[in-house]
mmCIF file with all atom_site columns, C-alpha atoms in Angstrom:
data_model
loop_
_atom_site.group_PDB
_atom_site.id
_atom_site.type_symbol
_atom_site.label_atom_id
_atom_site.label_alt_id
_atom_site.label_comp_id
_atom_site.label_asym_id
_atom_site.label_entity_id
_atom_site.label_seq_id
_atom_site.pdbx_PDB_ins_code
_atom_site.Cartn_x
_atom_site.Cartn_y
_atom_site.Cartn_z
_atom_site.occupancy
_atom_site.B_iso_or_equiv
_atom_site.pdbx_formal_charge
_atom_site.auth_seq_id
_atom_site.auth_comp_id
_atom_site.auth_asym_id
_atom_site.auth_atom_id
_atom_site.pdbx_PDB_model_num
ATOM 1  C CA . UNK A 1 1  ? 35.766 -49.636 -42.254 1.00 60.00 ? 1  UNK A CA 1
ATOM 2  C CA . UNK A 1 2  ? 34.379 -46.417 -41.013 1.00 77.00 ? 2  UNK A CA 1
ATOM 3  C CA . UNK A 1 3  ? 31.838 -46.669 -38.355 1.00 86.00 ? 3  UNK A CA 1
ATOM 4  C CA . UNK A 1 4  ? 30.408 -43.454 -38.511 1.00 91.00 ? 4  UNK A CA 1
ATOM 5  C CA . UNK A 1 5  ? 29.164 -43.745 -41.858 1.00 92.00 ? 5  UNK A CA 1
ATOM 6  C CA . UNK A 1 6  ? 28.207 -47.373 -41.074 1.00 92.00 ? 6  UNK A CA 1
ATOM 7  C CA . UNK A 1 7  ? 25.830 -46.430 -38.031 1.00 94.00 ? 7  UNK A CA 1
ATOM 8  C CA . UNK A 1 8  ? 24.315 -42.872 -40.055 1.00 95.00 ? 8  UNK A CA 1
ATOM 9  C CA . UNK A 1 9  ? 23.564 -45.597 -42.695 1.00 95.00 ? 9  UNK A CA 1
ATOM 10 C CA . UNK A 1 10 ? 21.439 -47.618 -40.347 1.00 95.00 ? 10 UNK A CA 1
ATOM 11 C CA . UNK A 1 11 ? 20.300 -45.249 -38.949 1.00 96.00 ? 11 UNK A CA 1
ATOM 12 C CA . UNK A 1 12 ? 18.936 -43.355 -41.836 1.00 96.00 ? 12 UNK A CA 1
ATOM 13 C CA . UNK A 1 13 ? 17.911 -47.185 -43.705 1.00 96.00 ? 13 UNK A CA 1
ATOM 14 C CA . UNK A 1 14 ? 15.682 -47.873 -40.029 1.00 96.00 ? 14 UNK A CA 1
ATOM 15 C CA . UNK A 1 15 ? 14.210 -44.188 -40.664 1.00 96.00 ? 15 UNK A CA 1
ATOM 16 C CA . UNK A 1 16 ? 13.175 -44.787 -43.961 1.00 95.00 ? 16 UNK A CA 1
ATOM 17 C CA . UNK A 1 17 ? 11.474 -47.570 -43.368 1.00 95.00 ? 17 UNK A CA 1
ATOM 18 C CA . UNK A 1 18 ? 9.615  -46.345 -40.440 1.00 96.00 ? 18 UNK A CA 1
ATOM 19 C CA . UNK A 1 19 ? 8.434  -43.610 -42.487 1.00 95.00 ? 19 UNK A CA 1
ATOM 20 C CA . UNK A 1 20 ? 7.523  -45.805 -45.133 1.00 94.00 ? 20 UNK A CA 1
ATOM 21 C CA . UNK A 1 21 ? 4.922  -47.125 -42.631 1.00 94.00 ? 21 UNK A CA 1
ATOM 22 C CA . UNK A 1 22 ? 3.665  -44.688 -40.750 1.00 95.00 ? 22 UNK A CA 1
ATOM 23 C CA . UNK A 1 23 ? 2.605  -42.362 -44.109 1.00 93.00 ? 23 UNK A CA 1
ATOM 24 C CA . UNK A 1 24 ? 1.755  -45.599 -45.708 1.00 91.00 ? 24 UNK A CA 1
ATOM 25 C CA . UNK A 1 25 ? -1.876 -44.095 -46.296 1.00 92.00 ? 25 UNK A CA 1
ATOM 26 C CA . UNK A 1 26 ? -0.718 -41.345 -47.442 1.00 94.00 ? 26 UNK A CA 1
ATOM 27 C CA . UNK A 1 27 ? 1.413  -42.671 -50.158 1.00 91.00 ? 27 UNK A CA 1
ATOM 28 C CA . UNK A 1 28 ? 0.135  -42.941 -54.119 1.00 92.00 ? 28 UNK A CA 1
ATOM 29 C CA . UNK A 1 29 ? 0.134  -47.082 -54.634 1.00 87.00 ? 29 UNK A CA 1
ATOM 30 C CA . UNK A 1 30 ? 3.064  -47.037 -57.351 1.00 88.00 ? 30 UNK A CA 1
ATOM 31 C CA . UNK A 1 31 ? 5.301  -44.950 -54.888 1.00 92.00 ? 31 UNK A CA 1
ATOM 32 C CA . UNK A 1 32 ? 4.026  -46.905 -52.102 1.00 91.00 ? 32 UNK A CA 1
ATOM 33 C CA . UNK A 1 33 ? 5.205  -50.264 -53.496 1.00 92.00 ? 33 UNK A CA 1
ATOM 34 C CA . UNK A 1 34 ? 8.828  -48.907 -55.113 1.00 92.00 ? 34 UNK A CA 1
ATOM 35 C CA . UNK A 1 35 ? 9.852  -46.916 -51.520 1.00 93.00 ? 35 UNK A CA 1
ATOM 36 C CA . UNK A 1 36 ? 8.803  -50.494 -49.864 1.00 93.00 ? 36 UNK A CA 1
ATOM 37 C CA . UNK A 1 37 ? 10.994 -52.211 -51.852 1.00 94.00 ? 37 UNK A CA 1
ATOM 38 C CA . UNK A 1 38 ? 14.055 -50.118 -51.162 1.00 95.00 ? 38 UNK A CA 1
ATOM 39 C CA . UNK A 1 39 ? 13.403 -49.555 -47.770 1.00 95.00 ? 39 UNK A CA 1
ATOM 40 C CA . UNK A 1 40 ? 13.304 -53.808 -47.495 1.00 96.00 ? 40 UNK A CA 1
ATOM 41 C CA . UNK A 1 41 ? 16.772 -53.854 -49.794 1.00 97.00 ? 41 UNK A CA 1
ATOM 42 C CA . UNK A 1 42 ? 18.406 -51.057 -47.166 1.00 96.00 ? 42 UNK A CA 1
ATOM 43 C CA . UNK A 1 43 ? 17.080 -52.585 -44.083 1.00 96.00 ? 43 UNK A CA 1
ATOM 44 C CA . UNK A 1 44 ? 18.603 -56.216 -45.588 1.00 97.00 ? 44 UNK A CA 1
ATOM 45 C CA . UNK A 1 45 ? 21.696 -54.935 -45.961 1.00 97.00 ? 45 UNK A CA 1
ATOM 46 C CA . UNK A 1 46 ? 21.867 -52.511 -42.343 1.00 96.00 ? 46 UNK A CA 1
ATOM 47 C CA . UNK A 1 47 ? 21.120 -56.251 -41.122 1.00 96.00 ? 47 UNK A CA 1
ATOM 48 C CA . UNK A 1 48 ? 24.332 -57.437 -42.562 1.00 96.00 ? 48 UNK A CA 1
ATOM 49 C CA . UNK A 1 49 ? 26.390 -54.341 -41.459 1.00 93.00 ? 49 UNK A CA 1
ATOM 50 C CA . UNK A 1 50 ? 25.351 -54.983 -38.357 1.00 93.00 ? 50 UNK A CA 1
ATOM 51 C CA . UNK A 1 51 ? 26.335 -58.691 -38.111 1.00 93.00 ? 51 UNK A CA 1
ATOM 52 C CA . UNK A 1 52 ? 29.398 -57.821 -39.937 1.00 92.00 ? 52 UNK A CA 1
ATOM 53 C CA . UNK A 1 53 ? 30.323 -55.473 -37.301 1.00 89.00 ? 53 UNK A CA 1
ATOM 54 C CA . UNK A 1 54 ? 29.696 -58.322 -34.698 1.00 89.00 ? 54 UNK A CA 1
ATOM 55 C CA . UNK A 1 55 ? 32.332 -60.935 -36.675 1.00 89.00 ? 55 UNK A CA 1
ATOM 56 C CA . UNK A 1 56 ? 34.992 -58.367 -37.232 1.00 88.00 ? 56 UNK A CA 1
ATOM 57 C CA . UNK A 1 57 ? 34.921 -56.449 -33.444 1.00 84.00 ? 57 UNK A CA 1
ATOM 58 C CA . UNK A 1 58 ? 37.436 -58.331 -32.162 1.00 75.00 ? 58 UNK A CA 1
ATOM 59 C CA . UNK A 1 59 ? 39.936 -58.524 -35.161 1.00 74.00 ? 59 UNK A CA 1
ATOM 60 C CA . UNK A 1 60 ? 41.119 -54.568 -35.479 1.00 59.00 ? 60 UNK A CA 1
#
């Protein structure tokens, strides 16, 4: 498992949603709704990386 690409995906999944609510204003209400929704999905799943990467640290 490469962690580089692991923690840029976090990373970039954290950014997204922070973005997501600071131009939330800003945002037409049928873009606002569908970038929500991904940035949820990619946030979910950075989640599991993260615990992931907790269970498997001491089995390399």
């Amino acid at each position: 498992m490469d962690a580089t690409a692991t923690v840029i995906f976090i990373i970039a999944a954290f950014s997204l949603g922070a973005i997501v609510i600071m131009k939330r204003d800003s945002l037409p209400p049928g873009m606002r709704r569908g970038l929500a929704l991904i940035a949820i999905a990619l946030i979910a799943f950075a989640f599991f990386l993260i615990v992931y990467a907790f269970f498997t640290m001491g089995s390399a």
